[in-house]
Short mmCIF file of C-alpha atoms and ligand atoms in Angstrom, two decimals:
data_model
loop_
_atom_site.label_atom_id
_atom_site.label_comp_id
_atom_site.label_asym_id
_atom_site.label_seq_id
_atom_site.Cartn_x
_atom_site.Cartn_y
_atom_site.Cartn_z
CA UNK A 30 71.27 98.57 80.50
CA UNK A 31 70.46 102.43 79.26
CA UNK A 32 73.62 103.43 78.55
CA UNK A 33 74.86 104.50 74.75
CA UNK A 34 77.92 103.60 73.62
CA UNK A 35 78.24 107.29 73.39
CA UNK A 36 77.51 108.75 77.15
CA UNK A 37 79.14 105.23 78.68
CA UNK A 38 82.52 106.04 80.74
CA UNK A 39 85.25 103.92 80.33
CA UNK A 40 89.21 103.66 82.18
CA UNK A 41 91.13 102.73 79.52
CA UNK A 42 94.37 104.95 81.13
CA UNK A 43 94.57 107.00 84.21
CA UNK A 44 94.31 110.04 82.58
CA UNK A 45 90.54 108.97 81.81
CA UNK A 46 89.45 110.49 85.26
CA UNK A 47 89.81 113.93 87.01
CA UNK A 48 91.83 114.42 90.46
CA UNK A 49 88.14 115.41 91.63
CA UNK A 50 86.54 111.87 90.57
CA UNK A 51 89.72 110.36 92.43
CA UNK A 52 89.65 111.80 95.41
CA UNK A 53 85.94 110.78 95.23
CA UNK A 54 86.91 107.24 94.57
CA UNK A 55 89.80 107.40 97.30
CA UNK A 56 87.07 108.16 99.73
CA UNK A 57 84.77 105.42 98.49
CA UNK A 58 87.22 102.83 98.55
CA UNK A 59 88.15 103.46 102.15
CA UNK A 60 84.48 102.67 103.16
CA UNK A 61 84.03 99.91 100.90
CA UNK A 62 87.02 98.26 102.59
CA UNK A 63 85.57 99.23 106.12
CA UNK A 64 82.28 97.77 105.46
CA UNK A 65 84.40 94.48 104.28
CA UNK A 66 86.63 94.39 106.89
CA UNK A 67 83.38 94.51 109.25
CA UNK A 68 82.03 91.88 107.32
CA UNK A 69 79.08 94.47 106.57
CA UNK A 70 77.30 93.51 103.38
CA UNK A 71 76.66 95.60 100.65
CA UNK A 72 75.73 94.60 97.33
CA UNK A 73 75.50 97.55 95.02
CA UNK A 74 75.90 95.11 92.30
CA UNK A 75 73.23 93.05 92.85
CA UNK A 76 71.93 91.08 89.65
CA UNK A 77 74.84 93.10 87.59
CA UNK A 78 77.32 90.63 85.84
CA UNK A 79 81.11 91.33 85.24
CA UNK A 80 82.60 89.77 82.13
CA UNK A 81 87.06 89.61 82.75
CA UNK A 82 89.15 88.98 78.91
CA UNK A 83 92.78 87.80 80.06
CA UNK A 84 94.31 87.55 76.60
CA UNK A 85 97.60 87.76 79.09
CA UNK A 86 98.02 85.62 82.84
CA UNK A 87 97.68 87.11 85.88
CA UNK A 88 96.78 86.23 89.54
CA UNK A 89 95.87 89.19 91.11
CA UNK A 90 93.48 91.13 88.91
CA UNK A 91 91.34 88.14 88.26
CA UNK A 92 91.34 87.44 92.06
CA UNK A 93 90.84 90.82 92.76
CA UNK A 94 88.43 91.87 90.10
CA UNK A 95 86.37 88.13 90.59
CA UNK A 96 86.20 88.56 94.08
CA UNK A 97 85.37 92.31 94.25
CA UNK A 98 82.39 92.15 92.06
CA UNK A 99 81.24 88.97 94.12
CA UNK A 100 81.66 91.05 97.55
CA UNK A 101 79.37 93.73 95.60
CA UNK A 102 76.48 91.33 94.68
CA UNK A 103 76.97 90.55 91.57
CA UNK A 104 78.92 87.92 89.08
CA UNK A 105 82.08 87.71 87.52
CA UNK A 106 82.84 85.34 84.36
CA UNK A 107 86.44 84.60 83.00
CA UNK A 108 86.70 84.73 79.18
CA UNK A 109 90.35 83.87 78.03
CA UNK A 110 92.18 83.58 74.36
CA UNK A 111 92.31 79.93 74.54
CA UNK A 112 88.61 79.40 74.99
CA UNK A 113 87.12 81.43 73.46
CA UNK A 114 86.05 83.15 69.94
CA UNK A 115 88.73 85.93 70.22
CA UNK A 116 91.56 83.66 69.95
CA UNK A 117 90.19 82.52 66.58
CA UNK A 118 90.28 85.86 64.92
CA UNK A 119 86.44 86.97 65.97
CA UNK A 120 87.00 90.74 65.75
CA UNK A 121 86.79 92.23 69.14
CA UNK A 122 84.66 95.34 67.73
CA UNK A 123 82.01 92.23 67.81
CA UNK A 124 82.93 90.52 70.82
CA UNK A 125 82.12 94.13 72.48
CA UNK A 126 78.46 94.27 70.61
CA UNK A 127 77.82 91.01 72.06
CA UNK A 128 79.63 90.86 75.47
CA UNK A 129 78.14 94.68 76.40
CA UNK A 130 74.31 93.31 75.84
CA UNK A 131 74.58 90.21 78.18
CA UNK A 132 77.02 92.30 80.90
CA UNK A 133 77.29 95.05 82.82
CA UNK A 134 81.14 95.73 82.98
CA UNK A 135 84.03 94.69 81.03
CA UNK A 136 87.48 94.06 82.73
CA UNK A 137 89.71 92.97 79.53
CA UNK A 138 93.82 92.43 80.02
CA UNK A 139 95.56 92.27 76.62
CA UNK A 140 98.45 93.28 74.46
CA UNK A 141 98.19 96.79 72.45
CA UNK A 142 95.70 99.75 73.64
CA UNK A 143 94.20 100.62 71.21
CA UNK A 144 92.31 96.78 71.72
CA UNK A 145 90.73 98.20 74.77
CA UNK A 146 90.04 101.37 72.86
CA UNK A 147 87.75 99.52 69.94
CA UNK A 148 86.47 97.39 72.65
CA UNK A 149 85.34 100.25 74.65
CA UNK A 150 84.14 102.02 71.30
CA UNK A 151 81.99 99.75 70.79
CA UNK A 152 80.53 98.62 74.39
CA UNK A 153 77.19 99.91 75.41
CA UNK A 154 78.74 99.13 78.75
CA UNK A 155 81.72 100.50 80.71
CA UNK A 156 85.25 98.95 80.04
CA UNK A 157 88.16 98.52 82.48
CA UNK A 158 92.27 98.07 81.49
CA UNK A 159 93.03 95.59 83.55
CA UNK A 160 96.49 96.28 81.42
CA UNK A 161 97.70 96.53 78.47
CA UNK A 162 101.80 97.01 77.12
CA UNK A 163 101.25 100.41 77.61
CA UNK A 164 99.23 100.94 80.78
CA UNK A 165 98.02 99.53 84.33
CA UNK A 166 95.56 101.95 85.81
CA UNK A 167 94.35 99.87 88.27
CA UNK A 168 97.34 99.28 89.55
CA UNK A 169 98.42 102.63 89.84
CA UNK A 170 94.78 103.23 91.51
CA UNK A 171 96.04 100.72 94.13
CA UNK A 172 99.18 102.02 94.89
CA UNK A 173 98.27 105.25 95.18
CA UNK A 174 95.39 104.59 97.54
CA UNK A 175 98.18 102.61 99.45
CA UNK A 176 100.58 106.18 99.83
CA UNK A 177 97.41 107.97 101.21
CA UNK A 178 96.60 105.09 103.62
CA UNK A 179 100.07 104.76 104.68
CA UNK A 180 101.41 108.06 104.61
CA UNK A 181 98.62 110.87 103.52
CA UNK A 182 97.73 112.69 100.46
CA UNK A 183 100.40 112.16 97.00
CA UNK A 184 100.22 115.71 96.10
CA UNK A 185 103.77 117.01 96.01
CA UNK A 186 105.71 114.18 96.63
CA UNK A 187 107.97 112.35 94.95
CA UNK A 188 108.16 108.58 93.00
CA UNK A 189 110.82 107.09 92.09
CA UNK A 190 110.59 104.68 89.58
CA UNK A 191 113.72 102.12 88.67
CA UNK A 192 114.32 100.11 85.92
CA UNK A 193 111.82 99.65 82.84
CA UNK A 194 109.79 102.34 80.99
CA UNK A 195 106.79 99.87 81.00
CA UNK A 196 102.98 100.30 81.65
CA UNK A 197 103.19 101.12 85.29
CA UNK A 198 105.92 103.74 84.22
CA UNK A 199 103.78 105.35 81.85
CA UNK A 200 100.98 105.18 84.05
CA UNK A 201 102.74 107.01 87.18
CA UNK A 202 103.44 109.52 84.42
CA UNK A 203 99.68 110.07 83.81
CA UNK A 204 99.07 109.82 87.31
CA UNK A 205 101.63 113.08 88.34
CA UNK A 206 99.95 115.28 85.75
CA UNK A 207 96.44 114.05 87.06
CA UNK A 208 97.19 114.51 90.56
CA UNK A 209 100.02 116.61 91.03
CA UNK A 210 103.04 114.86 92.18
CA UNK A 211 106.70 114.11 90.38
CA UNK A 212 108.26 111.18 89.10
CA UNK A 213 111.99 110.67 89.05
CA UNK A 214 112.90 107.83 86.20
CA UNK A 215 115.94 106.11 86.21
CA UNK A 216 116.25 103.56 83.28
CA UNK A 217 119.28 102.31 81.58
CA UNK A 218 120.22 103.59 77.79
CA UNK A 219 117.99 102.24 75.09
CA UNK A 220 115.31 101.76 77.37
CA UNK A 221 114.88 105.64 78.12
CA UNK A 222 111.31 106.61 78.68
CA UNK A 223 109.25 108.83 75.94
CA UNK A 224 107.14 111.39 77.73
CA UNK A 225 105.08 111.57 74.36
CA UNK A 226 103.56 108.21 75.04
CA UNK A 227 101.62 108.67 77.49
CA UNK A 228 100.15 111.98 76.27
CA UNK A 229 100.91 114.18 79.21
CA UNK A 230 101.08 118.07 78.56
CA UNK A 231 104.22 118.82 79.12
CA UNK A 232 107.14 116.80 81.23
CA UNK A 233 106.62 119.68 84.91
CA UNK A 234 105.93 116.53 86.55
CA UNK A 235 108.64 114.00 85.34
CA UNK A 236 112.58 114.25 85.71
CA UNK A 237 114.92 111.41 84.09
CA UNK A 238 118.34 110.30 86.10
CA UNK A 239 121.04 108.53 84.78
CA UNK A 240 121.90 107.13 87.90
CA UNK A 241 119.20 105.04 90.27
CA UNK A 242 120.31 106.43 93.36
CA UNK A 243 120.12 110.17 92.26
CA UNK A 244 116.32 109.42 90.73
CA UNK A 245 116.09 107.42 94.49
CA UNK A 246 117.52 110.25 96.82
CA UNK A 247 114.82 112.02 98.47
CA UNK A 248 111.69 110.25 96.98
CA UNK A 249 108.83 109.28 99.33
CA UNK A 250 107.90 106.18 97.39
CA UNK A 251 111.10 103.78 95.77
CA UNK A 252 109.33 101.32 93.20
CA UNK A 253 110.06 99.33 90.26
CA UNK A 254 108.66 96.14 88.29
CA UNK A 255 109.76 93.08 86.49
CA UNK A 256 112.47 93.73 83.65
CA UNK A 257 111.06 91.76 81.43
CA UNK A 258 107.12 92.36 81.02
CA UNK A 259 104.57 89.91 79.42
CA UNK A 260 104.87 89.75 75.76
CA UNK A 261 108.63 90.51 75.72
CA UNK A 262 110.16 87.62 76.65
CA UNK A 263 112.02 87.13 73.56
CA UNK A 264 114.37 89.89 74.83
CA UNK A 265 114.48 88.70 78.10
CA UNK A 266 118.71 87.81 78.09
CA UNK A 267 119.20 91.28 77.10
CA UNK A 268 117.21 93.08 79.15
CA UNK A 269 118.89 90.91 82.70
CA UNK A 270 122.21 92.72 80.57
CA UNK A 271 121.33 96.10 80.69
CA UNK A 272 118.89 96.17 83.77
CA UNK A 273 122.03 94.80 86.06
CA UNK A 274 122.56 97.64 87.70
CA UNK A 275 118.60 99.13 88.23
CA UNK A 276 117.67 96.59 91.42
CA UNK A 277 116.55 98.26 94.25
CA UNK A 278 118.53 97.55 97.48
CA UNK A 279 118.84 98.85 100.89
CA UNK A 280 121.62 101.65 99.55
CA UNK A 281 118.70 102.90 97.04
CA UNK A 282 115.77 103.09 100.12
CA UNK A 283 118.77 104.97 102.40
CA UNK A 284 119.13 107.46 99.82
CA UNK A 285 115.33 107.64 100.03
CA UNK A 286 113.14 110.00 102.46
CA UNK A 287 113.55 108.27 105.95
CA UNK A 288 109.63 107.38 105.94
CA UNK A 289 109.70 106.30 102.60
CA UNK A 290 107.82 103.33 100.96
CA UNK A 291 108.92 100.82 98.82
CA UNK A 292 105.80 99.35 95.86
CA UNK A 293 105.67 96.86 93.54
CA UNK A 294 102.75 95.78 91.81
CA UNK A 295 103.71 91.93 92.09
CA UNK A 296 105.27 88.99 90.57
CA UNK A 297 108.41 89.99 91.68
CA UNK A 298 111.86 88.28 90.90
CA UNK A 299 113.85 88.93 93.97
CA UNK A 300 117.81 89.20 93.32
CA UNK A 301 116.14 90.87 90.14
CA UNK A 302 114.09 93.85 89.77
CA UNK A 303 114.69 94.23 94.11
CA UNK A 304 116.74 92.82 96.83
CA UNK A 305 114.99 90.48 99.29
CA UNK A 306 115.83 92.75 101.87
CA UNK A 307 113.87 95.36 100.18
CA UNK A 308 110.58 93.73 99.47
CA UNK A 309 110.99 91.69 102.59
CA UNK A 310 111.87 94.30 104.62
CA UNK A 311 109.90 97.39 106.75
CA UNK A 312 109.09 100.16 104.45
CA UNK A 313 107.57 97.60 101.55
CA UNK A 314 103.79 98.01 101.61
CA UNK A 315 103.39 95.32 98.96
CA UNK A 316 101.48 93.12 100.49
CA UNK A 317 98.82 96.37 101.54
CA UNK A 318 98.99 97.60 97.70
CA UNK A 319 98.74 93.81 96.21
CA UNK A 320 94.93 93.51 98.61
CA UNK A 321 94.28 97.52 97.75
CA UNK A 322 93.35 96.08 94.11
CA UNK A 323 90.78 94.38 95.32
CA UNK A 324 89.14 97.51 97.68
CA UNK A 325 90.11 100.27 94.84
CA UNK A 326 88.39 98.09 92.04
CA UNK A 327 85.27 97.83 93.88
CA UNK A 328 84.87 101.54 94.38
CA UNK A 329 85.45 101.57 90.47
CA UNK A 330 83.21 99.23 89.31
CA UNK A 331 80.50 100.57 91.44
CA UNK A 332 81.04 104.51 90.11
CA UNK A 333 81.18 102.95 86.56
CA UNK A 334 78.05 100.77 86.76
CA UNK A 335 75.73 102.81 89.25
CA UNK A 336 77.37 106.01 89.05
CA UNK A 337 78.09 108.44 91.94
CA UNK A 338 76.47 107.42 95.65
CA UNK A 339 76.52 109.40 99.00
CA UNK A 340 78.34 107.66 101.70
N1 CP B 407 99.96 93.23 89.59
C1 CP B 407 99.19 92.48 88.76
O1 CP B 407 98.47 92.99 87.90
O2 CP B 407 99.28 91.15 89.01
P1 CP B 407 98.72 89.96 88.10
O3 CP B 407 99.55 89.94 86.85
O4 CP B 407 98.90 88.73 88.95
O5 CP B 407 97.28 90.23 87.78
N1 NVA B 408 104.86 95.25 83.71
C1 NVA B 408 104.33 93.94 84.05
C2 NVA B 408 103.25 94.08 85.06
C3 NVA B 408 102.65 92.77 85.53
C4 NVA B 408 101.54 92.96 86.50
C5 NVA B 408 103.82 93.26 82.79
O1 NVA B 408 103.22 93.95 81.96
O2 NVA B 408 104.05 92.07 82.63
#
């Protein structure tokens, strides 16, 4: 363990890498999932220990994150808010001193950013948002990866993203100005995205609709997520109120491209957030993005612990 806190590289937000260092990790992630689908070893990781915070459930980023760093050689161990110090007020510019001089990596999913930012401040070792209420990078990483397997590179097409201005919204935001594609938002009023939150240079790459199916028409990817996000449940009657009219149906893919694709990063509520139809149906690639996490993770973890590494 050499690195500094100061020199160590960190995702806390998409916006943390270049569109060079993605394309690189595009590319690595399609032969990491090669080599696994081939049931080729490789163990990159070996001896190199992954400690995963959930202050927050989840299924699929402690699967995916668990099992990826297993698959690399190494070892993955859960910490959660129950059972551990951090739920009893141990500060977590501590828990970082401590955690980031027994492990390797830290995967941490929790409520405000700027937790993963004093975690990461103070980690000698690199630090992952596996989210947060204002971003999923991972996720994005996944879904994007999914577009390029499905349907080529992202660069100049469109998203269109229904319903909530959440963490994935904010994070296809970032992910536009980082790699050059637009977003069309459709949220309902008082829910209305604000560009300024996710930091982006100007708004070239985002366009708000009123209406669903004019943010929809056109788009090469339809997606959406859960009206009511973890840690907001107190408002969830409201928000079934005012999100009535965001699901995504068959109308809202017809008004999409022909080829297009429908995402959603999972748990969905069907007869919600999306028809059955929908995420049942032909152009939804969730099932592709939900195992993606786990092939898009690996490539990360490896460029964060070991650095770059010729194919
Ligand atoms: N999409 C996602 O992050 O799923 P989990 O909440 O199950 O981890
Ligand atoms: N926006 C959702 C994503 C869950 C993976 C949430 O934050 O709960």
């Amino acid at each position: 363990m050499t690195n500094s806190v100061r020199s160590v590289r960190h995702f806390l937000q998409f916006s943390d890498f270049t569109r060079e260092e993605f394309d690189y990790l595009f590319e690595r992630t399609r032969w990491i999932k090669e080599q696994f689908k081939a049931y080729k070893r490789y163990w990159p990781l070996a001896d190199r220990t992954l400690v995963m915070i959930f202050e927050k459930a989840s299924t699929r980023t402690r699967l995916s994150f668990e099992a990826g760093v297993q698959q690399l050689g190494g070892a993955a161990i859960y910490l959660n808010t129950r059972d551990s110090q951090l739920g009893r007020g141990e500060p977590v510019e501590d828990a970082a001193q401590v955690m980031s001089r027994m492990c390797d990596v830290i995967m941490i999913r929790t409520f405000e950013q700027t937790i993963v930012e004093r975690l990461a401040a103070n980690s000698r070792v690199p630090v992952i948002n596996g989210l947060t209420n204002e971003f999923h990078p991972c996720q994005i990483m996944a879904d994007i990866y999914t577009y390029i397997e499905q349907r080529g590179p992202i660069q100049g097409k469109t998203v269109a993203w229904i319903g909530d201005s959440n963490n994935m919204c904010y994070t296809w935001l970032q992910a536009a100005e980082v790699l050059g594609f637009k977003v069309n938002v459709s949220t309902p009023a008082g829910y209305e995205v604000k560009p300024e939150l996710a930091g982006l240079k100007d708004c070239s790459h985002f366009e708000w609709f009123a209406d669903p199916m004019e943010a929809a028409r056109g788009a090469d990817i339809v997606t959406t997520d859960v009206w009511t996000s973890m840690g907001f449940e107190a408002e969830n009657e409201a928000r079934m109120r005012a999100f009535a009219d965001f699901q995504v149906d068959a109308e809202m893919m017809q008004a999409a491209k022909d080829d297009a694709i429908f995402l959603h990063c999972l748990p969905a509520h069907r007869g919600e957030e999306v028809s059955a139809e929908v995420i049942d149906g032909p152009q939804s690639k969730v099932w592709d993005e939900a195992e993606n996490r786990l092939h898009v993770q690996k490539a990360l973890m490896e460029f964060l612990v070991i650095g770059r590494v010729e194919a």
